[in-house]
PDB file of C-alpha atoms in Angstrom:
ATOM      1  CA  MET F   1       3.182  38.690 -29.927  1.00 49.00           C
ATOM      2  CA  THR F   2      -0.227  37.558 -30.009  1.00 50.00           C
ATOM      3  CA  ARG F   3       1.084  33.975 -31.062  1.00 54.00           C
ATOM      4  CA  ILE F   4       3.076  33.674 -27.805  1.00 53.00           C
ATOM      5  CA  ALA F   5       0.071  35.167 -25.776  1.00 53.00           C
ATOM      6  CA  ASN F   6      -2.164  32.571 -27.310  1.00 56.00           C
ATOM      7  CA  ARG F   7       0.390  29.567 -26.395  1.00 55.00           C
ATOM      8  CA  SER F   8       0.664  30.870 -22.760  1.00 54.00           C
ATOM      9  CA  LYS F   9      -3.292  30.996 -22.532  1.00 53.00           C
ATOM     10  CA  ARG F  10      -3.599  27.410 -24.228  1.00 56.00           C
ATOM     11  CA  GLU F  11      -1.017  26.250 -21.755  1.00 53.00           C
ATOM     12  CA  TYR F  12      -2.485  27.537 -18.767  1.00 54.00           C
ATOM     13  CA  ARG F  13      -5.907  26.200 -19.712  1.00 60.00           C
ATOM     14  CA  SER F  14      -4.105  22.718 -20.194  1.00 80.00           C
ATOM     15  CA  ALA F  15      -2.573  22.925 -16.602  1.00 85.00           C
ATOM     16  CA  LEU F  16      -6.008  23.952 -15.073  1.00 86.00           C
ATOM     17  CA  ARG F  17      -7.507  21.155 -16.756  1.00 86.00           C
ATOM     18  CA  GLN F  18      -5.079  18.661 -15.577  1.00 89.00           C
ATOM     19  CA  GLN F  19      -5.605  19.969 -12.028  1.00 91.00           C
ATOM     20  CA  GLN F  20      -9.342  19.485 -12.207  1.00 92.00           C
ATOM     21  CA  ALA F  21      -9.053  15.930 -13.653  1.00 92.00           C
ATOM     22  CA  GLU F  22      -6.649  15.051 -10.889  1.00 93.00           C
ATOM     23  CA  ALA F  23      -8.939  16.499  -8.516  1.00 95.00           C
ATOM     24  CA  THR F  24     -12.008  14.457  -9.933  1.00 97.00           C
ATOM     25  CA  ARG F  25      -9.647  11.450  -9.894  1.00 96.00           C
ATOM     26  CA  VAL F  26      -8.932  12.047  -6.198  1.00 95.00           C
ATOM     27  CA  ARG F  27     -12.781  12.378  -5.753  1.00 96.00           C
ATOM     28  CA  ILE F  28     -13.553   9.089  -7.238  1.00 96.00           C
ATOM     29  CA  LEU F  29     -10.934   7.133  -5.358  1.00 94.00           C
ATOM     30  CA  ASP F  30     -11.969   8.613  -2.005  1.00 91.00           C
ATOM     31  CA  ALA F  31     -15.736   7.727  -2.725  1.00 93.00           C
ATOM     32  CA  THR F  32     -14.486   4.340  -3.475  1.00 90.00           C
ATOM     33  CA  ILE F  33     -12.770   4.241  -0.133  1.00 86.00           C
ATOM     34  CA  ARG F  34     -15.846   5.288   1.664  1.00 86.00           C
ATOM     35  CA  LEU F  35     -18.020   2.545  -0.028  1.00 87.00           C
ATOM     36  CA  LEU F  36     -15.478  -0.212   1.013  1.00 83.00           C
ATOM     37  CA  ALA F  37     -15.106   1.167   4.599  1.00 77.00           C
ATOM     38  CA  ASP F  38     -19.080   0.844   4.835  1.00 74.00           C
ATOM     39  CA  GLY F  39     -18.327  -2.871   4.075  1.00 67.00           C
ATOM     40  CA  ALA F  40     -19.754  -2.900   0.414  1.00 61.00           C
ATOM     41  CA  SER F  41     -18.713  -6.520  -0.553  1.00 59.00           C
ATOM     42  CA  SER F  42     -19.123  -5.624  -4.227  1.00 69.00           C
ATOM     43  CA  ILE F  43     -18.276  -2.498  -5.552  1.00 82.00           C
ATOM     44  CA  SER F  44     -20.144  -1.067  -8.648  1.00 91.00           C
ATOM     45  CA  ILE F  45     -19.332   1.739 -11.179  1.00 95.00           C
ATOM     46  CA  PRO F  46     -22.521   3.350 -10.762  1.00 95.00           C
ATOM     47  CA  ALA F  47     -22.413   3.142  -6.902  1.00 94.00           C
ATOM     48  CA  VAL F  48     -18.903   4.731  -6.820  1.00 95.00           C
ATOM     49  CA  ALA F  49     -20.211   7.555  -9.587  1.00 97.00           C
ATOM     50  CA  GLY F  50     -23.161   8.382  -6.831  1.00 96.00           C
ATOM     51  CA  GLU F  51     -20.990   8.569  -4.008  1.00 95.00           C
ATOM     52  CA  ALA F  52     -18.514  10.754  -5.719  1.00 96.00           C
ATOM     53  CA  GLY F  53     -21.251  13.023  -7.383  1.00 96.00           C
ATOM     54  CA  VAL F  54     -19.947  12.360 -10.969  1.00 97.00           C
ATOM     55  CA  SER F  55     -21.290  10.624 -14.063  1.00 97.00           C
ATOM     56  CA  VAL F  56     -20.428   7.014 -14.779  1.00 97.00           C
ATOM     57  CA  PRO F  57     -18.773   8.254 -18.119  1.00 97.00           C
ATOM     58  CA  THR F  58     -16.499  10.307 -15.855  1.00 97.00           C
ATOM     59  CA  ILE F  59     -15.482   7.254 -14.050  1.00 97.00           C
ATOM     60  CA  TYR F  60     -14.580   5.450 -17.253  1.00 97.00           C
ATOM     61  CA  ARG F  61     -12.660   8.432 -18.692  1.00 96.00           C
ATOM     62  CA  HIS F  62     -10.304   8.002 -15.540  1.00 96.00           C
ATOM     63  CA  PHE F  63     -10.431   4.192 -15.078  1.00 96.00           C
ATOM     64  CA  SER F  64     -11.463   1.804 -17.792  1.00 94.00           C
ATOM     65  CA  THR F  65     -12.416  -1.067 -15.619  1.00 92.00           C
ATOM     66  CA  LYS F  66     -13.452  -1.780 -12.133  1.00 89.00           C
ATOM     67  CA  ASP F  67     -10.273  -3.768 -11.383  1.00 83.00           C
ATOM     68  CA  GLU F  68      -8.301  -0.779 -12.555  1.00 88.00           C
ATOM     69  CA  LEU F  69     -10.296   1.493 -10.015  1.00 90.00           C
ATOM     70  CA  LEU F  70      -9.688  -0.985  -7.323  1.00 83.00           C
ATOM     71  CA  ALA F  71      -6.247  -1.260  -8.251  1.00 80.00           C
ATOM     72  CA  ALA F  72      -5.709   2.202  -7.659  1.00 86.00           C
ATOM     73  CA  VAL F  73      -6.960   2.588  -4.217  1.00 84.00           C
ATOM     74  CA  TYR F  74      -3.874   1.210  -2.571  1.00 78.00           C
ATOM     75  CA  PRO F  75      -1.455   3.343  -4.403  1.00 82.00           C
ATOM     76  CA  HIS F  76      -3.808   6.372  -3.826  1.00 86.00           C
ATOM     77  CA  VAL F  77      -3.734   5.710   0.129  1.00 81.00           C
ATOM     78  CA  ALA F  78      -0.030   5.018  -0.050  1.00 80.00           C
ATOM     79  CA  ARG F  79       0.655   8.521  -1.475  1.00 85.00           C
ATOM     80  CA  ARG F  80      -1.687  10.353   0.446  1.00 82.00           C
ATOM     81  CA  PHE F  81      -0.157   9.025   3.903  1.00 82.00           C
ATOM     82  CA  GLY F  82       3.375   8.503   2.811  1.00 84.00           C
ATOM     83  CA  PHE F  83       3.587   4.665   2.705  1.00 82.00           C
ATOM     84  CA  ASP F  84       5.582   4.944  -0.561  1.00 81.00           C
ATOM     85  CA  GLN F  85       8.304   6.934   1.219  1.00 86.00           C
ATOM     86  CA  VAL F  86       9.205   4.328   3.457  1.00 87.00           C
ATOM     87  CA  ALA F  87      12.026   2.634   2.142  1.00 87.00           C
ATOM     88  CA  ASP F  88      12.146  -1.094   1.594  1.00 88.00           C
ATOM     89  CA  PRO F  89      14.544  -2.756   4.262  1.00 92.00           C
ATOM     90  CA  GLN F  90      17.310  -4.422   2.173  1.00 90.00           C
ATOM     91  CA  GLU F  91      18.906  -6.278   5.420  1.00 92.00           C
ATOM     92  CA  LEU F  92      17.696  -7.367   8.652  1.00 94.00           C
ATOM     93  CA  ASP F  93      18.781  -4.197  10.638  1.00 95.00           C
ATOM     94  CA  GLU F  94      16.617  -2.219   8.474  1.00 95.00           C
ATOM     95  CA  PHE F  95      13.515  -4.162   9.133  1.00 96.00           C
ATOM     96  CA  ARG F  96      12.550  -2.647  12.657  1.00 97.00           C
ATOM     97  CA  PRO F  97      12.993   1.041  11.648  1.00 96.00           C
ATOM     98  CA  ALA F  98      11.171   0.464   8.382  1.00 95.00           C
ATOM     99  CA  MET F  99       8.264  -1.307  10.269  1.00 96.00           C
ATOM    100  CA  ARG F 100       8.193   1.418  12.936  1.00 96.00           C
ATOM    101  CA  ASP F 101       7.948   4.152  10.364  1.00 94.00           C
ATOM    102  CA  TYR F 102       5.165   2.130   8.344  1.00 91.00           C
ATOM    103  CA  LEU F 103       3.160   1.401  11.557  1.00 94.00           C
ATOM    104  CA  ALA F 104       3.266   5.181  12.460  1.00 93.00           C
ATOM    105  CA  ARG F 105       1.814   6.013   9.282  1.00 90.00           C
ATOM    106  CA  PHE F 106      -0.696   3.253   9.393  1.00 88.00           C
ATOM    107  CA  ALA F 107      -1.897   4.637  12.874  1.00 89.00           C
ATOM    108  CA  ALA F 108      -2.060   8.012  11.223  1.00 88.00           C
ATOM    109  CA  LEU F 109      -4.755   7.003   8.977  1.00 84.00           C
ATOM    110  CA  ASP F 110      -8.295   8.270   9.374  1.00 79.00           C
ATOM    111  CA  GLY F 111     -11.115   5.945  10.313  1.00 74.00           C
ATOM    112  CA  PRO F 112     -12.505   4.965   6.823  1.00 71.00           C
ATOM    113  CA  THR F 113      -9.197   4.524   5.253  1.00 75.00           C
ATOM    114  CA  ARG F 114      -7.896   2.443   8.134  1.00 74.00           C
ATOM    115  CA  ALA F 115     -10.968   0.282   8.251  1.00 70.00           C
ATOM    116  CA  VAL F 116     -10.432  -0.350   4.189  1.00 71.00           C
ATOM    117  CA  TRP F 117      -6.425  -0.743   4.480  1.00 68.00           C
ATOM    118  CA  GLY F 118      -6.745  -3.423   7.139  1.00 60.00           C
ATOM    119  CA  SER F 119     -10.035  -5.110   5.971  1.00 61.00           C
ATOM    120  CA  THR F 120     -10.907  -8.239   3.785  1.00 62.00           C
ATOM    121  CA  ALA F 121     -13.148  -5.901   1.587  1.00 59.00           C
ATOM    122  CA  VAL F 122     -10.206  -5.020  -0.846  1.00 63.00           C
ATOM    123  CA  ASP F 123      -9.058  -8.762  -1.426  1.00 67.00           C
ATOM    124  CA  GLU F 124      -9.355  -8.044  -5.165  1.00 66.00           C
ATOM    125  CA  THR F 125      -6.951  -5.115  -4.779  1.00 68.00           C
ATOM    126  CA  ARG F 126      -4.595  -7.082  -2.628  1.00 71.00           C
ATOM    127  CA  ARG F 127      -4.579  -9.914  -5.474  1.00 75.00           C
ATOM    128  CA  LEU F 128      -3.601  -7.428  -8.043  1.00 72.00           C
ATOM    129  CA  THR F 129      -0.580  -5.958  -6.067  1.00 75.00           C
ATOM    130  CA  PHE F 130       0.434  -9.172  -4.291  1.00 82.00           C
ATOM    131  CA  PRO F 131       3.142 -10.596  -6.599  1.00 88.00           C
ATOM    132  CA  ARG F 132       4.830  -7.307  -6.499  1.00 85.00           C
ATOM    133  CA  ARG F 133       4.833  -7.322  -2.629  1.00 86.00           C
ATOM    134  CA  VAL F 134       6.139 -10.666  -2.229  1.00 94.00           C
ATOM    135  CA  GLU F 135       8.877  -9.851  -4.557  1.00 94.00           C
ATOM    136  CA  ARG F 136       9.718  -6.849  -2.271  1.00 91.00           C
ATOM    137  CA  LEU F 137      10.067  -9.029   0.662  1.00 94.00           C
ATOM    138  CA  ARG F 138      11.724 -11.853  -0.916  1.00 96.00           C
ATOM    139  CA  ARG F 139      14.760  -9.467  -1.679  1.00 95.00           C
ATOM    140  CA  LEU F 140      14.869  -8.811   2.252  1.00 95.00           C
ATOM    141  CA  ALA F 141      14.885 -12.814   2.908  1.00 96.00           C
ATOM    142  CA  ASP F 142      17.649 -12.879   0.210  1.00 95.00           C
ATOM    143  CA  GLY F 143      19.802 -10.255   1.866  1.00 93.00           C
ATOM    144  CA  ILE F 144      20.054 -11.964   5.129  1.00 93.00           C
ATOM    145  CA  ASP F 145      23.721 -12.708   5.810  1.00 91.00           C
ATOM    146  CA  PRO F 146      24.890 -15.245   6.102  1.00 92.00           C
ATOM    147  CA  PRO F 147      22.770 -16.608   3.562  1.00 93.00           C
ATOM    148  CA  LEU F 148      19.940 -19.235   4.346  1.00 94.00           C
ATOM    149  CA  SER F 149      19.177 -22.190   2.256  1.00 95.00           C
ATOM    150  CA  ARG F 150      16.613 -21.509  -0.435  1.00 96.00           C
ATOM    151  CA  ARG F 151      14.211 -23.677   1.591  1.00 96.00           C
ATOM    152  CA  ASP F 152      14.465 -21.161   4.619  1.00 96.00           C
ATOM    153  CA  ARG F 153      14.512 -17.864   2.662  1.00 96.00           C
ATOM    154  CA  ASP F 154      11.265 -18.942   1.191  1.00 97.00           C
ATOM    155  CA  ARG F 155       9.924 -19.710   4.529  1.00 96.00           C
ATOM    156  CA  ILE F 156      11.054 -16.069   5.907  1.00 97.00           C
ATOM    157  CA  THR F 157       9.488 -14.529   2.701  1.00 97.00           C
ATOM    158  CA  ARG F 158       6.071 -16.415   3.730  1.00 97.00           C
ATOM    159  CA  LEU F 159       6.475 -15.093   6.982  1.00 97.00           C
ATOM    160  CA  LEU F 160       7.289 -11.480   6.226  1.00 96.00           C
ATOM    161  CA  VAL F 161       4.259 -11.394   3.902  1.00 94.00           C
ATOM    162  CA  VAL F 162       1.943 -12.406   6.866  1.00 94.00           C
ATOM    163  CA  LEU F 163       3.530 -10.265   9.634  1.00 95.00           C
ATOM    164  CA  THR F 164       3.488  -7.273   7.554  1.00 92.00           C
ATOM    165  CA  ALA F 165       0.063  -7.567   6.068  1.00 86.00           C
ATOM    166  CA  SER F 166      -2.264  -4.610   6.949  1.00 81.00           C
ATOM    167  CA  SER F 167      -4.713  -6.856   8.507  1.00 80.00           C
ATOM    168  CA  SER F 168      -1.956  -7.922  10.917  1.00 89.00           C
ATOM    169  CA  LEU F 169      -0.815  -4.451  11.696  1.00 88.00           C
ATOM    170  CA  ARG F 170      -4.339  -3.636  12.239  1.00 85.00           C
ATOM    171  CA  LEU F 171      -4.552  -6.643  14.841  1.00 89.00           C
ATOM    172  CA  TRP F 172      -1.439  -5.192  16.689  1.00 92.00           C
ATOM    173  CA  LEU F 173      -2.391  -1.542  17.096  1.00 90.00           C
ATOM    174  CA  ASP F 174      -6.161  -1.858  17.129  1.00 88.00           C
ATOM    175  CA  PHE F 175      -6.807  -5.153  19.008  1.00 91.00           C
ATOM    176  CA  LEU F 176      -3.831  -6.246  20.996  1.00 94.00           C
ATOM    177  CA  GLY F 177      -3.377  -2.270  21.998  1.00 93.00           C
ATOM    178  CA  SER F 178       0.368  -2.492  21.380  1.00 96.00           C
ATOM    179  CA  THR F 179       2.126   0.808  20.819  1.00 97.00           C
ATOM    180  CA  ILE F 180       3.768   1.457  17.848  1.00 97.00           C
ATOM    181  CA  ASP F 181       7.317   0.713  19.292  1.00 98.00           C
ATOM    182  CA  GLU F 182       5.891  -2.629  20.928  1.00 97.00           C
ATOM    183  CA  ALA F 183       4.430  -3.684  17.461  1.00 97.00           C
ATOM    184  CA  ALA F 184       7.776  -2.822  15.960  1.00 97.00           C
ATOM    185  CA  ASP F 185       9.815  -4.883  18.456  1.00 98.00           C
ATOM    186  CA  ASP F 186       7.531  -7.727  18.195  1.00 97.00           C
ATOM    187  CA  LEU F 187       7.821  -7.797  14.407  1.00 97.00           C
ATOM    188  CA  ASP F 188      11.743  -7.868  14.517  1.00 98.00           C
ATOM    189  CA  TRP F 189      11.541 -10.216  17.253  1.00 98.00           C
ATOM    190  CA  ALA F 190       9.435 -12.664  15.400  1.00 97.00           C
ATOM    191  CA  VAL F 191      11.472 -12.497  12.214  1.00 97.00           C
ATOM    192  CA  ARG F 192      14.679 -12.811  13.954  1.00 97.00           C
ATOM    193  CA  ALA F 193      13.698 -15.590  15.943  1.00 97.00           C
ATOM    194  CA  ALA F 194      12.773 -17.394  12.782  1.00 97.00           C
ATOM    195  CA  VAL F 195      16.135 -16.496  11.244  1.00 97.00           C
ATOM    196  CA  ALA F 196      17.932 -17.982  14.159  1.00 96.00           C
ATOM    197  CA  SER F 197      15.890 -21.206  14.078  1.00 95.00           C
ATOM    198  CA  ALA F 198      16.663 -21.796  10.658  1.00 94.00           C
ATOM    199  CA  ARG F 199      20.449 -21.165  11.167  1.00 91.00           C
ATOM    200  CA  GLU F 200      20.278 -23.482  14.373  1.00 88.00           C
ATOM    201  CA  ALA F 201      18.549 -26.312  12.251  1.00 81.00           C
ATOM    202  CA  THR F 202      21.328 -26.212   9.813  1.00 76.00           C
ATOM    203  CA  THR F 203      24.138 -26.665  12.187  1.00 71.00           C
ATOM    204  CA  ARG F 204      22.728 -29.675  13.918  1.00 64.00           C
TER     205      ARG F 204
END
C-alpha cells in the first residue's frame, strides 16, 4: 500500500515538473518573440534570459543553441494560433480555402507576434525551416491536373513560395488593406493565371 502511494506521488511530481518545464519553455519563446518584435537584429541568449526572467543555464536546459531557440519560434507560434491545423492543399481547388484559413489565423495574431511573423528579423529561422516549406508547396504543384512540365512545376513552386510567404501575406492585409477574402481570391487568381499561362504555352 505504501509502495503504491509513493509511486502515485512520484508520478504527480513528475507531471507537475513537466508542466512547469513547459511553462518555462513558453516564457522563453514569448520573450524571444518580444525581442524580435522590437527589431533586435541579433538575439543573444543572455538577452532572452533577461527578458524571460530566467537564468542563462535555464535557457540552455531547454535549447542547446541559439539556432535551436530561433528554430522553435515558428512552431511555437504555429501551435498557439493554429497554423499547424491548416491542411496542406493537395490540389488546386484546395488552395483558396487553405489560404483563407491561413490568412484568418494570420489576421488574429497579436501585434508583436504578427510583426515577427512577417518581418525580416527571423530570416535565420526561415532558412532553417525553408526546405520543408518548399517541399510541401512542391507537392501541390506536382498535383496539378493535367500535369505540367517539370520546368513549369518548378516555376509554380517558386511562385507559391513567394505568394504564401508571411511577408507577402502581411503586405496584402496590412499595407494593401485587403480583406481576408480579397487576399485569398488574389492568391488563387495569381496561381491559376500562372497555371493557365503554362498550359497555353505548351499548346502553341
